[in-house]
CSV table of C-alpha atoms in Angstrom, one decimal:
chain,number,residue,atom,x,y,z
W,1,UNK,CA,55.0,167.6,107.4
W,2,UNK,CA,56.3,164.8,109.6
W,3,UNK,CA,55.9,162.2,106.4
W,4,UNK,CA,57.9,164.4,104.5
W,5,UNK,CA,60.8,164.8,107.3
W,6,UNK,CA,60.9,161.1,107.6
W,7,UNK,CA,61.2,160.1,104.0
W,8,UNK,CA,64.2,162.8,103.9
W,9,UNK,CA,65.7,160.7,106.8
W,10,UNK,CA,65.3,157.8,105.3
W,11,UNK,CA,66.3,159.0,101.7
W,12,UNK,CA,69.2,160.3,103.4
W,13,UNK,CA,70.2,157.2,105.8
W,14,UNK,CA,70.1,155.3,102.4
W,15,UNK,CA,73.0,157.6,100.7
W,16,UNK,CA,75.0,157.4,103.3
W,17,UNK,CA,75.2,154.0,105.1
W,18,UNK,CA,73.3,151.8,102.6
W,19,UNK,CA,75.3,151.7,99.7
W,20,UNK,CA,77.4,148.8,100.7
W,21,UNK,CA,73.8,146.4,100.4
W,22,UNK,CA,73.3,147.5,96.5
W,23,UNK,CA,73.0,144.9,94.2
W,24,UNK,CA,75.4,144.9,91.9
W,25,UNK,CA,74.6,145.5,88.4
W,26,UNK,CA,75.8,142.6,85.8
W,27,UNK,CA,76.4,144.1,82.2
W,28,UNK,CA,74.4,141.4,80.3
W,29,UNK,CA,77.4,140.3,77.2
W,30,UNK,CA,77.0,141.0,74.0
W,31,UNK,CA,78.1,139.7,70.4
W,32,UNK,CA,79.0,141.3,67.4
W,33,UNK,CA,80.1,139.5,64.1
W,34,UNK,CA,81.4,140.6,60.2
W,35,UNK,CA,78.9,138.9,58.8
W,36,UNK,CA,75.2,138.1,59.6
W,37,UNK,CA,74.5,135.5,57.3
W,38,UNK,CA,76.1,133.5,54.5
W,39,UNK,CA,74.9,132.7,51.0
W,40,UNK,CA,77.0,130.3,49.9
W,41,UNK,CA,77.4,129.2,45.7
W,42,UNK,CA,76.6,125.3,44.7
W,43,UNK,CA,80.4,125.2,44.8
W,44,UNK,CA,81.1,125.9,48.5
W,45,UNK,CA,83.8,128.4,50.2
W,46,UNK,CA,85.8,129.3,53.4
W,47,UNK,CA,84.7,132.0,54.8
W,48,UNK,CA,86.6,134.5,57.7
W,49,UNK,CA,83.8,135.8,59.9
W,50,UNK,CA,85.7,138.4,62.7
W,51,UNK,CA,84.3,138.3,65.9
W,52,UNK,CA,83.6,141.2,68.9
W,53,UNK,CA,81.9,140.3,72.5
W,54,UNK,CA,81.8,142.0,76.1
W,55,UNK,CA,82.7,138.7,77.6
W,56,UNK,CA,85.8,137.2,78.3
W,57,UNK,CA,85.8,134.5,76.2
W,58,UNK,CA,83.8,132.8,73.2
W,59,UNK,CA,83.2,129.9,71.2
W,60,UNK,CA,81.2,128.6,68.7
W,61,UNK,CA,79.2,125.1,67.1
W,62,UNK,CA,77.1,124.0,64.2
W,63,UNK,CA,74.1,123.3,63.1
W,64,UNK,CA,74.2,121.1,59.7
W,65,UNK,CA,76.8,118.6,59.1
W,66,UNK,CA,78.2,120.2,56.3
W,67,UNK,CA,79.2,122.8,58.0
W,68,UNK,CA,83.1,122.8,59.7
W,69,UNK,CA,84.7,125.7,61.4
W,70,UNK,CA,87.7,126.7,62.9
W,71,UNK,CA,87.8,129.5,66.1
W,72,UNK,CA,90.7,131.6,66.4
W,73,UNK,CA,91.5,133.7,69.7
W,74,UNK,CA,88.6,132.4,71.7
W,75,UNK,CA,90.1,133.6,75.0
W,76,UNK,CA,90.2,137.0,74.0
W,77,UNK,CA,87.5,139.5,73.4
W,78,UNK,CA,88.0,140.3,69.6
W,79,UNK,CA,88.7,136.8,67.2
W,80,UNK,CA,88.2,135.5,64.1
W,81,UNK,CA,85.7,132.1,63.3
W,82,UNK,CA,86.8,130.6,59.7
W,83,UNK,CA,83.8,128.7,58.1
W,84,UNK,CA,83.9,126.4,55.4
W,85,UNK,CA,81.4,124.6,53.5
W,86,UNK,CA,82.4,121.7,51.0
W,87,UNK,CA,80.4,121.5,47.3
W,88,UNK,CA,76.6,120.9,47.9
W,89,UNK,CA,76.2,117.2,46.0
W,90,UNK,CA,72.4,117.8,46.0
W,91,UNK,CA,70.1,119.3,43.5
W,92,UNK,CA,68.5,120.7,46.4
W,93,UNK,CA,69.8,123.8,48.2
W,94,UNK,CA,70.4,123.3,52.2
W,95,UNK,CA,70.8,125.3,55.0
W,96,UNK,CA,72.4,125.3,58.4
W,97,UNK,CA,73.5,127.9,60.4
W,98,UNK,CA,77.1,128.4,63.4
W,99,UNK,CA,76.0,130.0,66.5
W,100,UNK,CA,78.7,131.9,68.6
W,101,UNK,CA,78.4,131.8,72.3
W,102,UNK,CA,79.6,133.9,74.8
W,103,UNK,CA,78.7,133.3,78.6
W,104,UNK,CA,74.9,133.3,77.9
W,105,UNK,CA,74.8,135.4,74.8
W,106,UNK,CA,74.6,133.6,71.7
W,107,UNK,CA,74.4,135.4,67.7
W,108,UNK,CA,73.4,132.6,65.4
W,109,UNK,CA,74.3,133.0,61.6
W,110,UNK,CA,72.6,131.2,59.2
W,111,UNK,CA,74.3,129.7,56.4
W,112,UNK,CA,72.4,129.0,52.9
W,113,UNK,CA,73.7,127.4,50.0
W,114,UNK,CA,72.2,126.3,46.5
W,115,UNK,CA,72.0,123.2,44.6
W,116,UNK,CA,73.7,122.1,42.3
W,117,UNK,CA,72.9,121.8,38.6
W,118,UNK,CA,74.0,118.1,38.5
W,119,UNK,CA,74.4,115.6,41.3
W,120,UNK,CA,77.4,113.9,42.4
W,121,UNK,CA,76.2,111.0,43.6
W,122,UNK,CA,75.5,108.0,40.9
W,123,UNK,CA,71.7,106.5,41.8
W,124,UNK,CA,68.6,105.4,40.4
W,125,UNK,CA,67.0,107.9,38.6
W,126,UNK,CA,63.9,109.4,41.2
W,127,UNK,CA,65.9,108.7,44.4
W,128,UNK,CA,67.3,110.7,46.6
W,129,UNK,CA,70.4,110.6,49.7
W,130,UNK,CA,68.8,110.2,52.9
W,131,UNK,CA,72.0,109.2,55.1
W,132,UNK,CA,75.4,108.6,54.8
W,133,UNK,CA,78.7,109.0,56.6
W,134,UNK,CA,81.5,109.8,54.4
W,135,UNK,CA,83.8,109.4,57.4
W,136,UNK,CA,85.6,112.6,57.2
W,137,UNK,CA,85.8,113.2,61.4
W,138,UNK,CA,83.0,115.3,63.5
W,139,UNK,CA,82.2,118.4,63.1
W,140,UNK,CA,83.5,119.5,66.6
W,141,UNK,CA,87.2,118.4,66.0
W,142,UNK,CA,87.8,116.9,69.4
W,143,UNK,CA,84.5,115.3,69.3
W,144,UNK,CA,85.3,111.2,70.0
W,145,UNK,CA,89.6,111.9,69.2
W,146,UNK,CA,91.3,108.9,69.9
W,147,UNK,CA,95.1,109.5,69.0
W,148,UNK,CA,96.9,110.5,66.1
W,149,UNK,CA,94.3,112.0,63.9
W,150,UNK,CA,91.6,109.3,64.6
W,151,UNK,CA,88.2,109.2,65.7
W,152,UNK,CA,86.0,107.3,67.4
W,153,UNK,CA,82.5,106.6,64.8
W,154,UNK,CA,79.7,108.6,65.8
W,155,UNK,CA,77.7,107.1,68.4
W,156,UNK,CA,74.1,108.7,67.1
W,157,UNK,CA,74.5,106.3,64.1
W,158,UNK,CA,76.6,103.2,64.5
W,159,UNK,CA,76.6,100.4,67.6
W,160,UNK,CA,79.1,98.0,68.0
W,161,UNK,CA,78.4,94.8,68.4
W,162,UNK,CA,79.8,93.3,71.7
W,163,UNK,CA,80.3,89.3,71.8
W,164,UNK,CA,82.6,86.3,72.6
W,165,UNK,CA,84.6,84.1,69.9
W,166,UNK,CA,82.0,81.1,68.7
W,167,UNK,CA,79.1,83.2,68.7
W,168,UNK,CA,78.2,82.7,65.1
W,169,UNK,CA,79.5,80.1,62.6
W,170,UNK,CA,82.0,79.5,64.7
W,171,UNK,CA,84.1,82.4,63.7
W,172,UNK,CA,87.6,83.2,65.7
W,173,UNK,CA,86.9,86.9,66.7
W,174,UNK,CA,86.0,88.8,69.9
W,175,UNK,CA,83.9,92.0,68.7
W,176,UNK,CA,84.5,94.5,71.2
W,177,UNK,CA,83.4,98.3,71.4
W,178,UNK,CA,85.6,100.0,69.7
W,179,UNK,CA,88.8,98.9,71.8
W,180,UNK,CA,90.5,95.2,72.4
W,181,UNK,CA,91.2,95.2,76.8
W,182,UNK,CA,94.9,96.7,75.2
W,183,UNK,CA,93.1,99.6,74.1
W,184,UNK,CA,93.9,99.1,70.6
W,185,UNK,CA,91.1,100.3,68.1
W,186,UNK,CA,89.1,97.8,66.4
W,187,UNK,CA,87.3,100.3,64.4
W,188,UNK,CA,88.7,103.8,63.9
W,189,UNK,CA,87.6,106.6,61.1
W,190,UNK,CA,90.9,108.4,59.6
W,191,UNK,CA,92.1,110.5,56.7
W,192,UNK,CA,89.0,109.8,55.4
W,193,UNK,CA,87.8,106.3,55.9
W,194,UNK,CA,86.5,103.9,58.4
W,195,UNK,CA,89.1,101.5,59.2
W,196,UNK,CA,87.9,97.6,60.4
W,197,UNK,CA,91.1,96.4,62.2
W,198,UNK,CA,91.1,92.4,63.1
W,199,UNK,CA,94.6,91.6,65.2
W,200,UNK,CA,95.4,88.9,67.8
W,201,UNK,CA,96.2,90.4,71.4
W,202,UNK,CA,97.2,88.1,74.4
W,203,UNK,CA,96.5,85.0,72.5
W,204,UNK,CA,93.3,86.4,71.4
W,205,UNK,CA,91.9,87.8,68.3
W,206,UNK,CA,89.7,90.9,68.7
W,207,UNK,CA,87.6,93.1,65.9
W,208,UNK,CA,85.1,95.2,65.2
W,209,UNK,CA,81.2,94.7,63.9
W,210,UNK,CA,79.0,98.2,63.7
W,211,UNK,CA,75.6,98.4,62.6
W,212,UNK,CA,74.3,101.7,61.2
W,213,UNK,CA,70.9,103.0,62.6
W,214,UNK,CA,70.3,99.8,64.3
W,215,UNK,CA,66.9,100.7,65.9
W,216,UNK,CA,65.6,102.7,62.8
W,217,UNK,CA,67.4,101.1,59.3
W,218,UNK,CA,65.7,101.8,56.0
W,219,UNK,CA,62.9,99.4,54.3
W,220,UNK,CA,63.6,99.5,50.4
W,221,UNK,CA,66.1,101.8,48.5
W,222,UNK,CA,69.3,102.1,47.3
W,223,UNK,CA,72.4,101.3,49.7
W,224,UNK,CA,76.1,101.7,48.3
W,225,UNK,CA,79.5,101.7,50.1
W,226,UNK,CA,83.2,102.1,48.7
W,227,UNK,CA,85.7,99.4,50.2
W,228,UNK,CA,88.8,98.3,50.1
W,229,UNK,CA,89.1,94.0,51.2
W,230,UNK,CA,92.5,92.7,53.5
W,231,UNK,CA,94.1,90.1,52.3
W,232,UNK,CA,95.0,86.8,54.3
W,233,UNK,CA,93.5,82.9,54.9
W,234,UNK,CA,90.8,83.4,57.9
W,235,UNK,CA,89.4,87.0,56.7
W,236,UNK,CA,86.0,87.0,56.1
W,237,UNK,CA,84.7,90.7,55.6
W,238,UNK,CA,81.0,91.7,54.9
W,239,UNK,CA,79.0,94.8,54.3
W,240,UNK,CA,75.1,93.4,54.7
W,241,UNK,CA,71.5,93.9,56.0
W,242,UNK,CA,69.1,92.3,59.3
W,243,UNK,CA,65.9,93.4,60.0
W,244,UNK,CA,65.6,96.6,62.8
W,245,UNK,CA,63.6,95.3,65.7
W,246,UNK,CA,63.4,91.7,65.1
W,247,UNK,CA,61.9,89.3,67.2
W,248,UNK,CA,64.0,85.7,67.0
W,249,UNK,CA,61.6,84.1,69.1
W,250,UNK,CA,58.9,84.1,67.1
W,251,UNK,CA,60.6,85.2,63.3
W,252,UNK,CA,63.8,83.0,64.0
W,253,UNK,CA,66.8,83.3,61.2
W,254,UNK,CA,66.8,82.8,58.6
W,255,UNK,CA,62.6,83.2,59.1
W,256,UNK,CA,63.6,87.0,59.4
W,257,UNK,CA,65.5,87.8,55.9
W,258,UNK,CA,69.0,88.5,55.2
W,259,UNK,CA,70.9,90.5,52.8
W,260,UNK,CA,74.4,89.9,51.9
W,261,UNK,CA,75.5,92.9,49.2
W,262,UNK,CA,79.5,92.1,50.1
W,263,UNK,CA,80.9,88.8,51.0
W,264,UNK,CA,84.9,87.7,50.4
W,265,UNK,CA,86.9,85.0,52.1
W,266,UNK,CA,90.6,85.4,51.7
W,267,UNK,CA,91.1,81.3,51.2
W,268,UNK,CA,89.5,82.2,48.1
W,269,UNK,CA,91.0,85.8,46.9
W,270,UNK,CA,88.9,88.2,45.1
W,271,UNK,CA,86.4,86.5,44.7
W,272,UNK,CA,83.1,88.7,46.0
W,273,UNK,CA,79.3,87.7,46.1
W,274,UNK,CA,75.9,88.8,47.1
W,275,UNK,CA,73.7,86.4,48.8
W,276,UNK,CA,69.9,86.2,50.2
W,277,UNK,CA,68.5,84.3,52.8
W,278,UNK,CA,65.0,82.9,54.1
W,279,UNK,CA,63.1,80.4,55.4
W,280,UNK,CA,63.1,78.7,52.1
W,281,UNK,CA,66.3,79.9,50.6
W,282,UNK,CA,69.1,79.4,52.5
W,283,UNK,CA,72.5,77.9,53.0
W,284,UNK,CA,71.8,75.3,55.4
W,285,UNK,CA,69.6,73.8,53.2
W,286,UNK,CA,71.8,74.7,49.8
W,287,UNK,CA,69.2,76.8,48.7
W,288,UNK,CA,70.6,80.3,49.1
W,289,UNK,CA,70.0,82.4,46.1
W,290,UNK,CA,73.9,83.7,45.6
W,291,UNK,CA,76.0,85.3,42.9
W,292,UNK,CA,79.8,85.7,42.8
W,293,UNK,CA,82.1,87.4,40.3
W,294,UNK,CA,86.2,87.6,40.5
W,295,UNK,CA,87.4,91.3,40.8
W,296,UNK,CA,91.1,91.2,40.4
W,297,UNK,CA,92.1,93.9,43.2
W,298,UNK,CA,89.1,93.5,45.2
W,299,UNK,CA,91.7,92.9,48.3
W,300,UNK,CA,93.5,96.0,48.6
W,301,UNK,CA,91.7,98.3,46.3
W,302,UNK,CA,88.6,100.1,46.8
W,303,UNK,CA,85.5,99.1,44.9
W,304,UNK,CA,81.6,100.2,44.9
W,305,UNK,CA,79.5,97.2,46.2
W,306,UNK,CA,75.8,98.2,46.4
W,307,UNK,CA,71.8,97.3,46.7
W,308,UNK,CA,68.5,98.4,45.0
W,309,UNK,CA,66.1,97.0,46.8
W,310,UNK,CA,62.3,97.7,46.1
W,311,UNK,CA,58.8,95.6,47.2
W,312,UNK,CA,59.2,93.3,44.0
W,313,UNK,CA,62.9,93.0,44.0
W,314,UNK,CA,66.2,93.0,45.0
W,315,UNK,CA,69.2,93.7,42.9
W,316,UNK,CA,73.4,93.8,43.8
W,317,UNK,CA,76.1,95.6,41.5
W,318,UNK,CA,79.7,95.5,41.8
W,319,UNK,CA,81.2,98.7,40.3
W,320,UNK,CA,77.8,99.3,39.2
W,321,UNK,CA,77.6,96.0,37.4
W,322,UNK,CA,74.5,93.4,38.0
W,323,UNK,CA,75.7,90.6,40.7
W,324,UNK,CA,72.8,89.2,42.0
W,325,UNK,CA,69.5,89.7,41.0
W,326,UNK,CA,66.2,88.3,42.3
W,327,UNK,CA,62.2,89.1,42.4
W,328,UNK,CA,59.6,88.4,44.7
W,329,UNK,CA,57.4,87.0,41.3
W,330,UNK,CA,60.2,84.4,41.1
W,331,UNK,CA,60.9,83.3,44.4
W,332,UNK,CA,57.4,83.6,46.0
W,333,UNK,CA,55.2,86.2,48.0
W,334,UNK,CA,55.1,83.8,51.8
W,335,UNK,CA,57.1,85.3,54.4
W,336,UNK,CA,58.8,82.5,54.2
W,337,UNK,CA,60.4,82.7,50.9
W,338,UNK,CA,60.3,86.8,50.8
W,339,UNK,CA,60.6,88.4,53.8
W,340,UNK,CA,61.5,91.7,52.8
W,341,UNK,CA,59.0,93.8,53.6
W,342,UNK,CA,60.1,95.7,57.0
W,343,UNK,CA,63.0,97.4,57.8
W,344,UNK,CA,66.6,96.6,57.5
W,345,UNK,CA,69.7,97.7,59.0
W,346,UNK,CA,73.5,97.9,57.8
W,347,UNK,CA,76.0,95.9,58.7
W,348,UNK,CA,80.6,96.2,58.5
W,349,UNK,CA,81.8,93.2,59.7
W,350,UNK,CA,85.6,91.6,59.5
W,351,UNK,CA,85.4,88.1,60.7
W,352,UNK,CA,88.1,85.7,60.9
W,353,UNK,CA,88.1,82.6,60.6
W,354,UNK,CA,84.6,80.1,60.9
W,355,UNK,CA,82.5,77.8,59.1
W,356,UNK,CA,83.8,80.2,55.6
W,357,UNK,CA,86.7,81.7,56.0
W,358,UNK,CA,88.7,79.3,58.1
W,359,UNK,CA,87.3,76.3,55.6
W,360,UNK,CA,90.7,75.8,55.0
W,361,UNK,CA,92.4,77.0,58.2
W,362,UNK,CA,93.6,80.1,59.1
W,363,UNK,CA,96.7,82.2,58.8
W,364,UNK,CA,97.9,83.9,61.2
W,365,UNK,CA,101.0,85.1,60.2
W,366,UNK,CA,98.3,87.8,57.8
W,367,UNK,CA,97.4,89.3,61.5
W,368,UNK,CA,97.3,92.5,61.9
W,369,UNK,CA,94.7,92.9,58.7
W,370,UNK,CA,92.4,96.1,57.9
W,371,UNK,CA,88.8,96.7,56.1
W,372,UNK,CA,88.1,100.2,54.7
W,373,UNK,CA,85.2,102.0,53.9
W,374,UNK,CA,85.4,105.1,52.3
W,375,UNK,CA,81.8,106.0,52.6
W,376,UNK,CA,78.4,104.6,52.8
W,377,UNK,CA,75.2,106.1,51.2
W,378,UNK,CA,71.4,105.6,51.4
W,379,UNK,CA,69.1,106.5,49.1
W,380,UNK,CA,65.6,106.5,48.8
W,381,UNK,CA,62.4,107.3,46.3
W,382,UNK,CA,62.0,110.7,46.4
């Protein structure tokens, strides 16, 4: 009987004075969206996806770099999240999925879409796209923003290279990370390309130099970039390939291998070549196994420069015409006359100046000057 009277008390004492010490109870926040999931045709779409949550605010990101979006009324409760996905270019279907997030909440919707009958990229037969940057901005639009529509290149696949005037072939430049001490952009991608600017600033001249997957690169395949060459005595732009991981102590250039699939010097306009270099083959010795062929708008017109590069051989094409071709059976198996049996990396460069392009002098009066790439590709055997 007593139990019972004091577990009344207490039950009592509880109603009255305790309420204060409750815990408060936190309604956990949901989502609620149009549509679940997305099956989107070869062709791509837009696609208006309205939003509900319990939370005061929401927002959204993707998974699959296809995949752009746009968030409308993401301070409010109710919105609308626009997704669009551009025409698959594989004959493979892919899939990626936007997640909205609200405090911790999140509703995920995948997003599917099928291959297409024909691909829209021109390789070798039996190879497939593996990488590439088409340089249309990040996903997350004020991801890397810089000014005026431009962004920054994507630091998960390019490095800038970072050196002093002289450092190689006694070129003119200072490579910087993406900005001169100014704050003017060296490199910048916008309305579509990448955009290598070379300028003079405080008596100096300052530009850019990226590498793409620097500590990965690809050993063999098919590489291909779209660009469009400056003009000007003293430019010296490159697209080109160094082994990932190299060490020059003991596998010294040009020991290591190189792999010039672009080369132009504005002293000697238009004029564009592939080159390789080893131990054996190289230009210090005036044995460098080179090609060059005249395209007429090659400065200030966009053309396709790329590689096929297998273990037997490697071949250059100029608007998908042969440039320089040369074989492992002709040149030799040593390392020293064939190194190409690791890893490379790619390469943008806009020099000015050096042993090349200032073998006549230099211009300056050309300054500011520009090197576009609309996109580079990688492909490899399926």
């Amino acid at each position: 009987m007593l139990n019972t009277l004091l577990l009344s008390l207490a039950v009592a004492l509880w109603g009255c004075g305790g309420g204060d010490d409750e815990p408060e109870v936190v309604q956990a926040v949901t989502i609620t969206a149009s549509l679940e999931a997305l099956n989107v045709p070869a062709d791509g779409g837009t696609y208006n996806i309205n939003v509900n949550t319990t939370g005061k605010e929401w927002g959204a990101y993707a998974d699959g770099s296809f995949i752009t979006f746009t968030a409308q009324n993401t301070t409010s409760q109710a919105g609308t999240l626009s997704v669009t996905v551009p025409a698959n270019p594989y004959t493979e279907a892919r899939s990626g999925s936007v997640t909205i997030m609200s405090g911790t909440a999140r509703k995920t919707i995948t997003v599917s879409q099928a291959a297409a009958e024909k691909a829209a990229y021109n390789a070798p037969d039996g190879y497939k796209l593996v990488w590439s940057d088409e340089f249309t901005g990040p996903v997350d639009p004020l991801a890397n923003y810089v000014a005026g529509g431009s962004y920054e290149l994507n630091a998960n696949d390019w490095t800038h290279e970072v050196q002093k005037d002289h450092w190689v072939n006694n070129e003119l430049q200072n490579y910087v990370n993406h900005k001169s001490p100014d704050g003017d952009l060296v490199t910048e991608v916008k309305d579509g390309t990448l955009r290598i600017h070379c300028f003079k600033e405080n008596g100096k001249i300052y530009s850019g130099r990226v590498y793409a997957h620097v500590n990965q690169g690809w050993q063999y395949g098919y590489f291909e970039a779209s660009i469009k060459l400056p003009k000007g005595k003293g430019t010296w732009p490159a697209f080109w390939m160094m082994p990932v991981g190299n060490d020059w102590n003991t596998n010294p250039w040009p020991m290591c291998g190189e792999i010039d699939i672009m080369e132009e010097v504005g002293v000697v306009p238009n004029e564009v070549s592939s080159s390789i270099h080893t131990q054996d083959y190289n230009h210090t010795k005036n044995t460098q196994k080179t090609h060059a062929m005249t395209i007429a708008d090659a400065e200030g017109a966009f053309h396709t420069y790329a590689m096929l590069w297998t273990a037997d051989e490697i071949i250059t094409y100029v608007d998908g015409k042969e440039q320089l071709h040369v074989t492992k059976a002709a040149l030799g198996s040593d390392h020293n006359q064939w190194p190409f049996h690791y890893a490379f990396y790619p390469i943008f460069n806009l020099a000015w100046g050096g042993d090349w392009g200032g073998m006549h002098g230099v211009d300056e009066s050309a300054l500011p000057i520009t090197m576009e790439v609309d996109y580079i590709r990688v492909f490899q055997k399926r």
